[in-house]
mmCIF file of C-alpha atoms in Angstrom:
data_model
loop_
_atom_site.group_PDB
_atom_site.id
_atom_site.type_symbol
_atom_site.label_atom_id
_atom_site.label_comp_id
_atom_site.label_asym_id
_atom_site.label_seq_id
_atom_site.Cartn_x
_atom_site.Cartn_y
_atom_site.Cartn_z
ATOM 1 C CA MET A 27 115.448 86.421 -58.421
ATOM 2 C CA ASN A 28 117.806 89.116 -58.261
ATOM 3 C CA LEU A 29 121.502 88.039 -58.201
ATOM 4 C CA GLU A 30 124.056 90.502 -56.995
ATOM 5 C CA LEU A 31 127.667 89.874 -57.796
ATOM 6 C CA GLY A 32 130.747 90.511 -55.897
ATOM 7 C CA ARG A 33 132.803 93.562 -55.270
ATOM 8 C CA SER A 34 133.968 95.909 -58.192
ATOM 9 C CA LYS A 35 137.073 98.156 -58.935
ATOM 10 C CA ARG A 36 134.768 99.749 -61.536
ATOM 11 C CA ALA A 37 132.158 102.400 -61.195
ATOM 12 C CA SER A 38 129.370 101.348 -58.530
ATOM 13 C CA HIS A 39 125.891 100.617 -59.495
ATOM 14 C CA ARG A 40 124.731 103.888 -57.981
ATOM 15 C CA GLN A 41 127.434 105.794 -60.047
ATOM 16 C CA VAL A 42 126.433 104.124 -63.353
ATOM 17 C CA GLN A 43 122.810 104.736 -62.713
ATOM 18 C CA ARG A 44 123.286 108.317 -61.847
ATOM 19 C CA TYR A 45 125.838 109.405 -64.502
ATOM 20 C CA GLY A 46 125.117 107.098 -67.295
ATOM 21 C CA TYR A 47 126.617 103.734 -68.681
ATOM 22 C CA SER A 48 130.165 102.607 -69.166
ATOM 23 C CA LYS A 49 131.253 102.134 -72.625
ATOM 24 C CA ASP A 50 131.303 98.309 -72.393
ATOM 25 C CA CYS A 51 128.075 97.806 -70.294
ATOM 26 C CA ALA A 52 124.715 96.787 -71.661
ATOM 27 C CA ASN A 53 121.311 95.632 -70.721
ATOM 28 C CA ALA A 54 120.064 92.513 -72.332
ATOM 29 C CA ILE A 55 116.908 90.208 -72.049
ATOM 30 C CA GLY A 56 116.293 87.033 -73.796
ATOM 31 C CA VAL A 57 114.982 83.529 -73.569
ATOM 32 C CA VAL A 58 117.622 81.064 -72.430
ATOM 33 C CA SER A 59 118.162 78.730 -75.686
ATOM 34 C CA GLU A 60 121.086 76.645 -74.688
ATOM 35 C CA TYR A 61 123.211 76.055 -71.408
ATOM 36 C CA GLY A 62 126.168 73.841 -70.486
ATOM 37 C CA SER A 63 127.103 72.069 -67.553
ATOM 38 C CA LEU A 64 128.391 73.716 -64.431
ATOM 39 C CA THR A 65 132.248 73.781 -64.856
ATOM 40 C CA GLU A 66 134.834 74.048 -62.333
ATOM 41 C CA TYR A 67 138.405 75.606 -63.081
ATOM 42 C CA GLN A 68 141.390 76.639 -61.165
ATOM 43 C CA ASN A 69 142.715 80.216 -60.990
ATOM 44 C CA GLN A 70 145.805 80.721 -58.864
ATOM 45 C CA GLY A 71 145.179 77.559 -57.070
ATOM 46 C CA VAL A 72 141.688 78.364 -56.216
ATOM 47 C CA SER A 73 138.591 76.382 -57.416
ATOM 48 C CA HIS A 74 136.105 78.519 -59.280
ATOM 49 C CA LYS A 75 132.630 77.602 -60.809
ATOM 50 C CA ARG A 76 131.321 78.805 -64.108
ATOM 51 C CA LEU A 77 128.112 78.472 -66.152
ATOM 52 C CA THR A 78 127.772 79.354 -69.823
ATOM 53 C CA PHE A 79 124.447 79.947 -71.409
ATOM 54 C CA LYS A 80 123.077 81.433 -74.469
ATOM 55 C CA ILE A 81 120.081 84.048 -74.446
ATOM 56 C CA THR A 82 117.947 84.472 -77.570
ATOM 57 C CA ASP A 83 115.977 87.751 -78.386
ATOM 58 C CA LEU A 84 112.849 88.306 -80.394
ATOM 59 C CA SER A 85 115.053 88.917 -83.578
ATOM 60 C CA ASN A 86 116.274 85.412 -83.143
ATOM 61 C CA GLN A 87 119.912 86.633 -82.371
ATOM 62 C CA SER A 88 121.765 84.792 -79.625
ATOM 63 C CA ILE A 89 124.522 85.947 -77.520
ATOM 64 C CA LYS A 90 126.641 83.961 -74.737
ATOM 65 C CA VAL A 91 126.530 84.838 -71.090
ATOM 66 C CA SER A 92 128.641 83.618 -68.422
ATOM 67 C CA LEU A 93 128.043 83.519 -64.608
ATOM 68 C CA PHE A 94 130.447 82.473 -61.707
ATOM 69 C CA GLN A 95 130.386 81.049 -58.309
ATOM 70 C CA ASP A 96 127.252 81.033 -56.353
ATOM 71 C CA LYS A 97 125.357 82.778 -59.158
ATOM 72 C CA ALA A 98 126.461 80.102 -61.460
ATOM 73 C CA ILE A 99 124.978 77.359 -59.245
ATOM 74 C CA GLU A 100 121.704 79.312 -58.672
ATOM 75 C CA MET A 101 121.288 79.987 -62.379
ATOM 76 C CA TYR A 102 122.112 76.076 -63.204
ATOM 77 C CA ASN A 103 119.383 75.057 -60.536
ATOM 78 C CA PHE A 104 117.024 77.462 -62.123
ATOM 79 C CA LEU A 105 117.525 76.393 -65.642
ATOM 80 C CA SER A 106 117.642 72.628 -64.777
ATOM 81 C CA GLN A 107 114.051 72.513 -63.365
ATOM 82 C CA GLY A 108 110.644 72.405 -65.111
ATOM 83 C CA ASP A 109 110.074 72.728 -68.835
ATOM 84 C CA ASP A 110 108.625 76.334 -69.264
ATOM 85 C CA VAL A 111 110.309 79.292 -71.031
ATOM 86 C CA LYS A 112 113.201 80.850 -68.976
ATOM 87 C CA VAL A 113 113.675 84.590 -69.529
ATOM 88 C CA VAL A 114 116.856 86.275 -68.264
ATOM 89 C CA ALA A 115 117.431 89.825 -67.958
ATOM 90 C CA LEU A 116 120.893 91.571 -67.533
ATOM 91 C CA HIS A 117 121.257 94.923 -66.226
ATOM 92 C CA LEU A 118 124.719 96.481 -66.717
ATOM 93 C CA ALA A 119 126.634 93.560 -67.956
ATOM 94 C CA ARG A 120 129.993 93.806 -69.186
ATOM 95 C CA ILE A 121 130.427 93.276 -73.011
ATOM 96 C CA GLN A 122 133.473 90.906 -73.508
ATOM 97 C CA ILE A 123 135.200 90.393 -76.839
ATOM 98 C CA TYR A 124 137.279 87.270 -77.008
ATOM 99 C CA ASP A 125 138.405 85.870 -80.661
ATOM 100 C CA GLY A 126 136.200 88.454 -82.094
ATOM 101 C CA VAL A 127 133.032 87.188 -80.424
ATOM 102 C CA ARG A 128 131.084 89.179 -78.229
ATOM 103 C CA SER A 129 129.600 87.723 -74.986
ATOM 104 C CA LEU A 130 128.276 89.108 -71.664
ATOM 105 C CA VAL A 131 129.807 88.648 -68.206
ATOM 106 C CA PRO A 132 129.045 90.073 -64.880
ATOM 107 C CA SER A 133 130.674 93.483 -64.128
ATOM 108 C CA TRP A 134 130.831 92.677 -60.352
ATOM 109 C CA ASP A 135 128.534 94.542 -58.262
ATOM 110 C CA THR A 136 127.070 96.687 -60.938
ATOM 111 C CA THR A 137 125.459 93.726 -62.674
ATOM 112 C CA LYS A 138 121.905 92.633 -61.919
ATOM 113 C CA VAL A 139 120.431 89.406 -63.135
ATOM 114 C CA MET A 140 116.737 88.659 -63.104
ATOM 115 C CA LEU A 141 115.173 85.505 -63.782
ATOM 116 C CA ASN A 142 111.621 85.586 -65.553
ATOM 117 C CA PRO A 143 111.215 89.256 -64.607
ATOM 118 C CA GLN A 144 107.710 90.797 -64.511
ATOM 119 C CA ILE A 145 108.165 93.225 -67.501
ATOM 120 C CA PRO A 146 106.742 93.648 -70.748
ATOM 121 C CA GLN A 147 109.848 92.561 -72.636
ATOM 122 C CA ALA A 148 109.678 89.143 -70.739
ATOM 123 C CA SER A 149 106.029 88.920 -71.336
ATOM 124 C CA GLN A 150 106.726 89.290 -75.083
ATOM 125 C CA LEU A 151 109.548 86.598 -75.019
ATOM 126 C CA ILE A 152 107.212 84.262 -73.333
ATOM 127 C CA GLU A 153 104.327 84.704 -75.797
ATOM 128 C CA ALA A 154 106.746 84.302 -78.625
ATOM 129 C CA GLY A 155 108.189 81.002 -76.998
ATOM 130 C CA ASP A 156 107.062 78.711 -79.925
ATOM 131 C CA GLN A 157 109.099 81.013 -82.456
ATOM 132 C CA LEU A 158 112.298 81.115 -80.505
ATOM 133 C CA PRO A 159 114.793 78.057 -80.219
ATOM 134 C CA MET A 160 113.695 75.349 -77.579
ATOM 135 C CA LEU A 161 115.926 75.241 -74.503
ATOM 136 C CA THR A 162 118.586 72.576 -74.984
ATOM 137 C CA GLN A 163 120.251 70.320 -72.120
ATOM 138 C CA ALA A 164 117.849 70.046 -69.000
ATOM 139 C CA PRO A 165 114.177 71.275 -68.867
ATOM 140 C CA SER A 166 113.597 74.271 -66.461
ATOM 141 C CA GLN A 167 110.955 75.918 -64.047
ATOM 142 C CA ALA A 168 109.932 79.453 -63.328
ATOM 143 C CA HIS A 169 111.007 81.648 -60.549
ATOM 144 C CA SER A 170 110.223 85.314 -60.467
ATOM 145 C CA GLU A 171 111.117 87.970 -58.106
ATOM 146 C CA THR A 172 111.906 91.515 -59.411
ATOM 147 C CA SER A 173 113.574 94.625 -58.489
ATOM 148 C CA ALA A 174 111.921 98.091 -59.146
ATOM 149 C CA ASP A 175 115.258 99.666 -60.286
ATOM 150 C CA ILE A 176 115.945 96.811 -62.582
ATOM 151 C CA GLN A 177 112.445 96.660 -63.878
ATOM 152 C CA LEU A 178 112.518 100.560 -64.652
ATOM 153 C CA ALA A 179 115.920 100.369 -66.249
ATOM 154 C CA LEU A 180 114.818 97.565 -68.410
ATOM 155 C CA SER A 181 111.478 98.917 -69.249
ATOM 156 C CA ASN A 182 113.100 102.139 -70.623
ATOM 157 C CA PRO A 183 113.735 101.330 -74.420
ATOM 158 C CA LEU A 184 116.442 103.850 -74.388
ATOM 159 C CA ASN A 185 118.523 101.710 -71.716
ATOM 160 C CA CYS A 186 118.001 98.293 -73.575
ATOM 161 C CA LYS A 187 120.074 96.859 -76.319
ATOM 162 C CA THR A 188 118.860 93.841 -78.420
ATOM 163 C CA VAL A 189 121.310 90.973 -78.713
ATOM 164 C CA GLN A 190 122.038 91.917 -82.283
ATOM 165 C CA GLU A 191 122.819 95.590 -81.399
ATOM 166 C CA ILE A 192 125.286 94.226 -78.700
ATOM 167 C CA ARG A 193 126.824 91.922 -81.146
ATOM 168 C CA GLU A 194 127.314 94.662 -83.753
ATOM 169 C CA GLU A 195 128.132 97.820 -82.090
ATOM 170 C CA LYS A 196 131.834 98.847 -81.438
ATOM 171 C CA GLN A 197 131.149 101.269 -78.736
ATOM 172 C CA VAL A 198 127.654 100.705 -76.803
ATOM 173 C CA TYR A 199 127.432 103.461 -74.552
ATOM 174 C CA ALA A 200 129.326 106.748 -73.750
ATOM 175 C CA LYS A 201 131.924 106.872 -71.166
ATOM 176 C CA LEU A 202 131.289 107.915 -67.369
ATOM 177 C CA ASN A 203 131.908 111.399 -66.659
#
């Protein structure tokens, strides 16, 4: 399932693909190891939905990810069905630092989210499922639709950072030209 998110005042997905990565964007892939309830909050009198979850990579490093609105609802439904391993791949997610802790959030329409993508990194995570943390909260079920652009970007190791690299690096990618 390819989830595309809203509009952006930042560089478009096409610009980022063509000219390189923003300094605060990264690709990440991991098994969902924990997720919370779908929460609702108010911003300027408007109600919004948010889902926060953690992904864990093969090095057993975790990072928090947040999705909003319809994408949060879709992700919650994906996570709360079945009991198999849930792999989430994020392409060009924005690295956010709050209280010294890094997390990943959508960078509007530049961010692509794939659920159980059909790429080698996802297969490795599924095979290592017994060695990674168990999913906590509700069990889950597999969906899988892929996008050729995202599959290509995530399959290129130069474009993909591990969770540990995202957590430790001060500047992830060079600025756009």
